[in-house]
Short mmCIF file of C-alpha atoms in Angstrom, two decimals:
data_model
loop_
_atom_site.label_atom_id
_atom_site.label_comp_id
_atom_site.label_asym_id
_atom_site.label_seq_id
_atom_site.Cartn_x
_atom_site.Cartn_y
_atom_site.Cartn_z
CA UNK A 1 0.00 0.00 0.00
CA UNK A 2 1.50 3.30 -0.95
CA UNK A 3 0.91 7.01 0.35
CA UNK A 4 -0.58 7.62 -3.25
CA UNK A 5 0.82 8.87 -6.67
CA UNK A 6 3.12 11.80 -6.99
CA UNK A 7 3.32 12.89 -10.91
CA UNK A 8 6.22 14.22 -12.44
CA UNK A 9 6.24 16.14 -15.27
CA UNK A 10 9.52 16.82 -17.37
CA UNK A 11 11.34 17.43 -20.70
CA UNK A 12 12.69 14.67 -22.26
CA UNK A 13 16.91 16.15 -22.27
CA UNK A 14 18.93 15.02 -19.10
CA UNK A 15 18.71 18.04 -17.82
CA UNK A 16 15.33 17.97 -16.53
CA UNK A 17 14.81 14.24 -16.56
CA UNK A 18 18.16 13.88 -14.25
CA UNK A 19 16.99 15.84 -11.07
CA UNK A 20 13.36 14.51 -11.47
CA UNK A 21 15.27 11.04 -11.49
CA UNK A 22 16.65 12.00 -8.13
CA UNK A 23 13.58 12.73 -6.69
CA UNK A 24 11.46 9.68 -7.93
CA UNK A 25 13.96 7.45 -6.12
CA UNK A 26 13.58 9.58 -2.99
CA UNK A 27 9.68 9.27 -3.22
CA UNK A 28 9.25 6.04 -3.85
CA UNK A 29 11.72 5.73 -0.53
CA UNK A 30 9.67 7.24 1.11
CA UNK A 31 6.49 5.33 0.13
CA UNK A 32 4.99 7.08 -2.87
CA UNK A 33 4.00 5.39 -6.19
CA UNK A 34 5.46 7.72 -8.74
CA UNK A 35 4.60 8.54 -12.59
CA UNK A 36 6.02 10.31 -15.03
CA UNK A 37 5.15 12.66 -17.50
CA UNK A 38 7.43 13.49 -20.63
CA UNK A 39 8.15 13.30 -24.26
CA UNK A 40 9.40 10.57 -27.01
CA UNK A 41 12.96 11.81 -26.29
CA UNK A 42 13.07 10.36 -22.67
CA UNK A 43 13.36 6.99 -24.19
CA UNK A 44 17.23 6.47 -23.96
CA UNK A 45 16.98 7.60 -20.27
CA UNK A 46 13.58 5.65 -19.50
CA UNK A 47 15.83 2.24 -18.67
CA UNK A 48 16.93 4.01 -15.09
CA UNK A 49 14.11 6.21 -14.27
CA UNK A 50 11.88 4.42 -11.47
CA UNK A 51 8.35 5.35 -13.01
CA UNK A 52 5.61 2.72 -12.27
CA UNK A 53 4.12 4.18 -15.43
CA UNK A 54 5.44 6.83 -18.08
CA UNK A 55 2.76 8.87 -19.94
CA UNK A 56 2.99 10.95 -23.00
CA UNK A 57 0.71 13.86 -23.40
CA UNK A 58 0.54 16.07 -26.63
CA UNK A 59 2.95 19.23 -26.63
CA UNK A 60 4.57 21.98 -28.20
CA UNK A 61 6.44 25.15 -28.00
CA UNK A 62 5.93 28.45 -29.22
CA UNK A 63 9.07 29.59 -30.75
CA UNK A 64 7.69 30.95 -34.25
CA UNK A 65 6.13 34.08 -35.31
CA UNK A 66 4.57 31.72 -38.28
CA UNK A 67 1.27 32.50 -37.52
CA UNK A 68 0.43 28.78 -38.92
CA UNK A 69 2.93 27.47 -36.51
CA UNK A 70 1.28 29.56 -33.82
CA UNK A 71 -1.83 27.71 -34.31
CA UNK A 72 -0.77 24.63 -34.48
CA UNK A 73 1.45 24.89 -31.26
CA UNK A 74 -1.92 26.13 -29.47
CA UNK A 75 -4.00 23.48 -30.89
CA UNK A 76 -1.38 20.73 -29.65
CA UNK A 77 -1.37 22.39 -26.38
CA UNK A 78 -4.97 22.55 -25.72
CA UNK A 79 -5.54 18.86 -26.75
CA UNK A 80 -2.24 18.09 -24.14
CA UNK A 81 -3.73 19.92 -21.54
CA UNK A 82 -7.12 18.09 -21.92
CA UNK A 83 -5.10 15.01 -22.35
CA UNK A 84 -3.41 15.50 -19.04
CA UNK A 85 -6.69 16.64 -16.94
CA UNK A 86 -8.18 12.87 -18.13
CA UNK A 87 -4.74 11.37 -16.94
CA UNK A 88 -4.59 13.23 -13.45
CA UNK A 89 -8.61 12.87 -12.69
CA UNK A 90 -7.80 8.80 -13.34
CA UNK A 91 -4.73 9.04 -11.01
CA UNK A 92 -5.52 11.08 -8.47
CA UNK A 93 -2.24 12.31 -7.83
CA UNK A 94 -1.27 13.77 -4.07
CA UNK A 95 1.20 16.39 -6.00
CA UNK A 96 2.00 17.30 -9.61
CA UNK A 97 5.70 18.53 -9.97
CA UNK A 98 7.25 19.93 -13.28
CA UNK A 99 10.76 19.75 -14.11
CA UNK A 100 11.01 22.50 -16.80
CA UNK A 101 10.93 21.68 -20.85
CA UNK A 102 7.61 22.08 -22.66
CA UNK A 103 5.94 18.60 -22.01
CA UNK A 104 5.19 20.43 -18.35
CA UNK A 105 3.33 22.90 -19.40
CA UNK A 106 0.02 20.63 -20.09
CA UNK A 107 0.15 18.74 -17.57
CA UNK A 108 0.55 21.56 -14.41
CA UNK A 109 -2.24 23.47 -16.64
CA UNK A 110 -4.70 20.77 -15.99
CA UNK A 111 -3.38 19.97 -12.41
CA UNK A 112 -3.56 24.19 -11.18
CA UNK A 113 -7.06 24.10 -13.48
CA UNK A 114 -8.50 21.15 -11.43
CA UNK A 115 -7.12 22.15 -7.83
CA UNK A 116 -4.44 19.57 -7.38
CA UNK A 117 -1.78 20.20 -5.07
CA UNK A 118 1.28 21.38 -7.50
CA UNK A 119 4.89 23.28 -7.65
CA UNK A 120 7.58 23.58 -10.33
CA UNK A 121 11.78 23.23 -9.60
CA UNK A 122 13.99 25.23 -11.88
CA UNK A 123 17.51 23.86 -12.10
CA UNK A 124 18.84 26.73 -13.40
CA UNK A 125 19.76 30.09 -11.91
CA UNK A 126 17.59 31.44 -14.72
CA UNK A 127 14.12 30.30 -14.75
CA UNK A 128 13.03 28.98 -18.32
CA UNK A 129 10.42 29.89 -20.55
CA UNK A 130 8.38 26.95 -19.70
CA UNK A 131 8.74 27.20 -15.57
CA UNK A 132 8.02 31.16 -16.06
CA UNK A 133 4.57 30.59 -17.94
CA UNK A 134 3.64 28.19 -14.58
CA UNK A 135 5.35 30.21 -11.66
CA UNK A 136 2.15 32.84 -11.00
CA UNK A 137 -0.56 29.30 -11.04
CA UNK A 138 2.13 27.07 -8.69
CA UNK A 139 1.81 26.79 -5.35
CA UNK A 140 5.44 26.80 -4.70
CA UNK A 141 8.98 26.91 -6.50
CA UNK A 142 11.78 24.95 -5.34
CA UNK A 143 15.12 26.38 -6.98
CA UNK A 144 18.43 24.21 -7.96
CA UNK A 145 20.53 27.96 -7.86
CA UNK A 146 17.53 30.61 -7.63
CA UNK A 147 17.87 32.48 -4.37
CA UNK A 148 15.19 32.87 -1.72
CA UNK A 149 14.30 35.93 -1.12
CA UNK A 150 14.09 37.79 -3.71
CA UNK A 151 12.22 38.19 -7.37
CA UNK A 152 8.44 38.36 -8.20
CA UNK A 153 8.03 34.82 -6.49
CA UNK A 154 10.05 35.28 -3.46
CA UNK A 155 7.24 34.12 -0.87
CA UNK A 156 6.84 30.69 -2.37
CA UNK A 157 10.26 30.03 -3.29
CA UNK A 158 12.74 27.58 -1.67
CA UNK A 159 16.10 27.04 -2.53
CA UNK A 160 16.58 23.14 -2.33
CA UNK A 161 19.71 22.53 -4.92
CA UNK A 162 19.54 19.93 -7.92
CA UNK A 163 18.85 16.60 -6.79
CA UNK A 164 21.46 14.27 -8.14
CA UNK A 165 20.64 10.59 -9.11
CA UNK A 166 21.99 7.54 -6.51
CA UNK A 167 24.72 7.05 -9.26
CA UNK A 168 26.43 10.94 -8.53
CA UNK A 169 25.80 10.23 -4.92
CA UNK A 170 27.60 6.94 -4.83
CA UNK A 171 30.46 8.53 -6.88
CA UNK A 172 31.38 11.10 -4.75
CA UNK A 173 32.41 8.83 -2.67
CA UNK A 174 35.52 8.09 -4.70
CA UNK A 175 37.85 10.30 -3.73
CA UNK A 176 39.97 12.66 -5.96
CA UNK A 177 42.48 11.35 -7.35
CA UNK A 178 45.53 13.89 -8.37
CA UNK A 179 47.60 12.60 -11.20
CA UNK A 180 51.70 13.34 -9.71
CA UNK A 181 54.62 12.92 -12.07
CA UNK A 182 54.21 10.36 -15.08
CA UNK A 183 50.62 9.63 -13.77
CA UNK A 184 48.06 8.92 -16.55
CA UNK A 185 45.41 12.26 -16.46
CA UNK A 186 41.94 11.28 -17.15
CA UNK A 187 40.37 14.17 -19.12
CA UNK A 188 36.38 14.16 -19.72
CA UNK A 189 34.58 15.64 -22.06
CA UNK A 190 30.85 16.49 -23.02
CA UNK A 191 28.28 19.15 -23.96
CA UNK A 192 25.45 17.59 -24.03
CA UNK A 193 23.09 17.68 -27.28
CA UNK A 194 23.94 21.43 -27.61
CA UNK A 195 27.81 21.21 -27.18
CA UNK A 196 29.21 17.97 -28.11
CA UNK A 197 29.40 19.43 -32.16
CA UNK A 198 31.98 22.23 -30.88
CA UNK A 199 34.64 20.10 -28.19
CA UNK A 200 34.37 17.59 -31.17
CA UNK A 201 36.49 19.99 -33.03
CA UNK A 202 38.32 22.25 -30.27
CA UNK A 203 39.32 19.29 -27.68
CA UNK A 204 41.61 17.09 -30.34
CA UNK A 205 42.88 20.34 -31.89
CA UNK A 206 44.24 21.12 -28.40
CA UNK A 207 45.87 17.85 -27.61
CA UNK A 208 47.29 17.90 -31.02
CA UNK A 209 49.16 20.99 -29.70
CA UNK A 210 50.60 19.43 -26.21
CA UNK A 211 54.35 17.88 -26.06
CA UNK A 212 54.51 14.39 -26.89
CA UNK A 213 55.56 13.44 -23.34
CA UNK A 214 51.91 15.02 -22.04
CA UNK A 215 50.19 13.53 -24.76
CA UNK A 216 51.64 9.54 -23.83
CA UNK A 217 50.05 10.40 -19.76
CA UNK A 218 46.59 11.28 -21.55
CA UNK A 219 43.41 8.89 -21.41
CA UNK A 220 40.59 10.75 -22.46
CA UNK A 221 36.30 10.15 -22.69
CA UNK A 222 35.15 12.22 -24.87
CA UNK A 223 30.99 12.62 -25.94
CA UNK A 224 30.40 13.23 -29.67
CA UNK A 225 27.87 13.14 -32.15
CA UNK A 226 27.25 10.24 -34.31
CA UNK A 227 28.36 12.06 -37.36
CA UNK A 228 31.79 13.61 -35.32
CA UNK A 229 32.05 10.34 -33.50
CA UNK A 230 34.28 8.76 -36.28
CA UNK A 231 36.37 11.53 -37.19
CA UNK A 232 37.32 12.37 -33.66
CA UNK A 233 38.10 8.80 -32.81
CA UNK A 234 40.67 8.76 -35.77
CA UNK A 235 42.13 12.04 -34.97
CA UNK A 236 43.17 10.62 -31.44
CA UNK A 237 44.19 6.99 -32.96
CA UNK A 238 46.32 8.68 -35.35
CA UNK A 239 48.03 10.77 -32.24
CA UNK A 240 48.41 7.66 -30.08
CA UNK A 241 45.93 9.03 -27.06
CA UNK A 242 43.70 6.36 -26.04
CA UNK A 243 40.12 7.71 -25.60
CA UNK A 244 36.73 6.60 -25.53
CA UNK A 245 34.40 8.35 -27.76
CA UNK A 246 30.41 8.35 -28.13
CA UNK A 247 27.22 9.67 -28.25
CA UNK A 248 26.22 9.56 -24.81
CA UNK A 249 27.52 7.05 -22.11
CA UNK A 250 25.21 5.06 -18.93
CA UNK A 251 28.29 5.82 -16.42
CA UNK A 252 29.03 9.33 -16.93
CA UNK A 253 29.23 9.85 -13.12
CA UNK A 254 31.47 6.71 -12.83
CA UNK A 255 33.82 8.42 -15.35
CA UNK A 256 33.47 11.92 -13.86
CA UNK A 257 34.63 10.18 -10.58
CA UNK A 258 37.61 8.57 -12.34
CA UNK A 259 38.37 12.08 -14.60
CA UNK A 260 41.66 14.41 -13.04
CA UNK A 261 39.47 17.12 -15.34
CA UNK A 262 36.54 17.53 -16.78
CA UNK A 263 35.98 19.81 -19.95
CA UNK A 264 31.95 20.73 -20.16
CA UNK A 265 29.04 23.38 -20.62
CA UNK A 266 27.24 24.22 -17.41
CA UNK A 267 23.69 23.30 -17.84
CA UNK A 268 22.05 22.90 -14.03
CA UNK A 269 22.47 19.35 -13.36
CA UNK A 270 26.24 19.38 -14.44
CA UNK A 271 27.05 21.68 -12.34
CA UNK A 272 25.23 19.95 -9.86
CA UNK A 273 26.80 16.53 -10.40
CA UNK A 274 30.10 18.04 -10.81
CA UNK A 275 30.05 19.92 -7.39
CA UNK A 276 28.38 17.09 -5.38
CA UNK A 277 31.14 14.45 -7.05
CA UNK A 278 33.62 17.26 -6.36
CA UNK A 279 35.41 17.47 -9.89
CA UNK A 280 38.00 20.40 -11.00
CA UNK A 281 36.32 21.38 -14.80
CA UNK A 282 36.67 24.25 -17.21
CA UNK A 283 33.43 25.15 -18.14
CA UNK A 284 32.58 26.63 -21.32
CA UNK A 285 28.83 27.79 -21.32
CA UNK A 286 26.27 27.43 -24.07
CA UNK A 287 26.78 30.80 -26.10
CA UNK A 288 23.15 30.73 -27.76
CA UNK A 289 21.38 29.52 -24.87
CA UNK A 290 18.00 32.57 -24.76
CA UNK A 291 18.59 33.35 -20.91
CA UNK A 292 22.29 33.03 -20.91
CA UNK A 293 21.76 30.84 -17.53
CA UNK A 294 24.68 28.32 -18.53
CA UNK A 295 26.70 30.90 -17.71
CA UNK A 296 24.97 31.88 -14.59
CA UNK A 297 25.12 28.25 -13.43
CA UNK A 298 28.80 28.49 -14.14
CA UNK A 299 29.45 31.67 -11.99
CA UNK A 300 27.73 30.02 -8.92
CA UNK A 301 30.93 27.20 -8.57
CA UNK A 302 33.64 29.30 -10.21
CA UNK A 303 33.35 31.82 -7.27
CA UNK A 304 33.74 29.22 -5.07
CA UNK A 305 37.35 28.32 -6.37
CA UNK A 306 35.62 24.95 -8.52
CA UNK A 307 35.91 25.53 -11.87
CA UNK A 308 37.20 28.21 -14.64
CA UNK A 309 34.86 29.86 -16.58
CA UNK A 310 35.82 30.04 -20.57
CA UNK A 311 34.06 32.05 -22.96
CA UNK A 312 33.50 29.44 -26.02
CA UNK A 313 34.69 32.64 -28.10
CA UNK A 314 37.63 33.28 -26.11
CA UNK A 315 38.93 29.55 -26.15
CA UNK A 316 41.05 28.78 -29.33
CA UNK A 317 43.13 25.43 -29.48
CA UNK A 318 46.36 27.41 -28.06
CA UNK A 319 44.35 28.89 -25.25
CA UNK A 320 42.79 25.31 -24.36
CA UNK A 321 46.60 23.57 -25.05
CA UNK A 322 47.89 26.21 -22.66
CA UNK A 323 45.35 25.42 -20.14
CA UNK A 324 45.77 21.62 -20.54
CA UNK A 325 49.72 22.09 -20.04
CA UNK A 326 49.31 23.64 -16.78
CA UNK A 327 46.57 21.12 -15.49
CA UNK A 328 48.75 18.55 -16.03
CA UNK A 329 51.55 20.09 -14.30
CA UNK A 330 50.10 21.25 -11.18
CA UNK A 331 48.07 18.61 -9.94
CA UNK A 332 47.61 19.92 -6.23
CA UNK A 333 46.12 23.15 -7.71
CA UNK A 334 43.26 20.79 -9.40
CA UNK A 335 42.95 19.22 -6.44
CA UNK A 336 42.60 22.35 -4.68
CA UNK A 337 39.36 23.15 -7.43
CA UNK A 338 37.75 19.56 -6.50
CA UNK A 339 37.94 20.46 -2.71
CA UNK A 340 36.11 23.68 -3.33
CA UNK A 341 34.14 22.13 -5.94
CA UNK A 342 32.64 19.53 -3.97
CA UNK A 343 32.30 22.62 -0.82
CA UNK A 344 29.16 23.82 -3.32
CA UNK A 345 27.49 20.34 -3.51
CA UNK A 346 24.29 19.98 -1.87
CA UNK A 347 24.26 15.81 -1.53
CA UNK A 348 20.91 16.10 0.31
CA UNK A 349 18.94 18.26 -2.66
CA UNK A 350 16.28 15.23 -3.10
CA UNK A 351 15.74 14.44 0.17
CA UNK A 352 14.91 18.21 0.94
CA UNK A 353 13.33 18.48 -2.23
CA UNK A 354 10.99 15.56 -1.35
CA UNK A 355 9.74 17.01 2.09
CA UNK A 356 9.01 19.94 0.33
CA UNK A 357 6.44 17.64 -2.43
CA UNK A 358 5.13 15.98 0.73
CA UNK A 359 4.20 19.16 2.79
CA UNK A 360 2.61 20.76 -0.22
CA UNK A 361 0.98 17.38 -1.15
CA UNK A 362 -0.61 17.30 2.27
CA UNK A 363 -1.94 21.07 1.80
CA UNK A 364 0.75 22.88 3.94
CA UNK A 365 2.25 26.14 2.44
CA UNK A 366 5.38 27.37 1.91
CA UNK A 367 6.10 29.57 4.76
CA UNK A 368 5.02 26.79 7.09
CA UNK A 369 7.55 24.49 5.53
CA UNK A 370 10.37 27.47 5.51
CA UNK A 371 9.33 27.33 9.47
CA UNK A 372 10.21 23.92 9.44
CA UNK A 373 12.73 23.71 7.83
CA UNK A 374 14.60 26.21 9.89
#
């Protein structure tokens, strides 16, 4: 017998599925029977997450002025939204809690419509389009790196962290590892779907650029596109650096763990994951992202002492060569970043972030849980 059904709503990237992967494990901990709410791109990730049941509702984003592609964006959402009431009135759901990413925006529609208990968690120290359209109808707002206190939403705010999944949390238990003298260095690389395309390119120019002697210590994991993957796998055969190269890997928080440095963009959950492992990176954020909130998530651990910031402009093959040279050769200094790296973690973001679904579930507000919390 369970306490009842918690839905989660999120897109289907990692970045929103990842913390709302965290929290399902916590929940279902705790008692609750938990279901999730997403898109057809959550399929790769689907294997791990601990849904009893995954649901896809109709939705879409409005990102054209085509006033044809207006319509149709409308159209979809309305028959999502009415999708989603039918799903939550045949659940029943204690809570309904969205993750960010347009598949939310239906269902926390229907549940605010239809008086179920619900709330929204932004990973980001931006909030996104999609969390910004729910924020005024939401009961409360937990926040990964929005501070309390402050903005248009301040009373029903809480700043809980990013939950990390069991897999982060059982890798930061591996302790840094600094690469002295003739050491192999474990460099890691990825940008998720919007970054891989450009450390394809910059990372092996870089290494192509090192001495020969830094180059035979080098073992590098490296995610790239499926049409990069084969070009940047020959481009490291060809300079003798062993390195493992794909699309996306099931251990990246193993491999973080095992990594002397870790070369990334700083959506919410990397940073997260990184600072929780407690992992020295460069972090290069997203140029094009709308809100710019890669590189506010970056700001929050590089003022800490965790990480180096990089402008993707600013960071030519020389630059990144240069930066690579002096990693190598100071290893106390990296493992000076991965102390105060892992200082920013916050380990215990799902379980707070779960008390906070359970006291709104059982009709308590914000304030009240603030209260309790403190």
């Amino acid at each position: 017998m369970t306490k009842g059904i918690i839905l989660l709503a999120a897109g289907g990237t990692g970045g929103h599925l990842f913390p709302a992967e965290a929290l399902a494990h916590e929940l279902k901990a705790n008692g609750y029977s938990v279901h999730l709410v997403t898109d057809s791109r959550a399929e790769r990730f689907a294997g791990k997450f601990p849904a009893d049941e995954v649901h896809v509702v109709p939705s879409a984003t409005i990102g054209s002025k085509n006033p044809i592609h207006v319509v149709r964006s409308l159209w979809t959402l309305w028959t999502g939204m009415r999708a989603a009431r039918r799903l939550i009135a045949r659940l029943r759901p204690k809570a309904v809690v969205g993750f960010g990413g347009y598949p939310t925006v239906p269902p926390l529609l229907a549940a605010t419509g239809m008086g179920v208990p619900s709330m929204i968690h932004e990973q980001n120290a931006v909030m996104g389009r999609a969390n910004k359209a729910l924020a005024s109808r939401v009961k409360a707002i937990a926040g990964g790196f929005l501070p309390e206190g402050t903005g248009a939403f301040a009373a029903k705010t809480v700043t809980t962290g990013n939950p990390v999944r069991p897999a982060v949390l059982e890798a930061a238990k591996v302790p840094y590892g600094a690469a002295i003298g003739d050491a192999p260095f474990h460099l890691v690389v990825f940008g998720g779907s919007q970054g891989a395309q450009y450390f394809s390119k910059a990372v092996p120019q870089a290494i192509c650029r090192l001495d020969d002697a830094l180059r035979q210590r080098l073992k590098v994991t490296q995610q790239a596109r499926p049409e990069d993957r084969d070009g940047v796998i020959a481009t490291y055969e060809k300079l003798g650096v062993p390195a493992d190269v794909s699309p996306f890997f099931t251990d990246m928080a193993e491999r973080i763990a095992d990594a002397q440095l870790v070369i990334c963009r700083s959506g919410a959950s990397t940073v997260s994951e990184l600072a929780v492992i407690g992992r020295p990176a460069i972090l290069v954020p997203y140029p094009y992202a709308l809100d710019h909130d890669q590189a506010a998530n970056a700001a929050a651990i590089a003022a800490k002492g965790g990480a180096k910031v990089i402008v993707q402009a600013e960071l030519t093959a020389e630059r990144l060569a240069g930066i690579l040279t002096d990693a190598m050769a100071n290893p106390q200094s990296l493992a000076q970043m991965a102390a105060h790296a892992r200082e920013t973690g916050k380990p215990d973001a799902a379980r707070l972030l779960a008390s906070m679904v359970e006291a709104i579930a059982s009709g308590s507000t914000v304030a009240t849980f603030k209260e309790k919390r403190s």
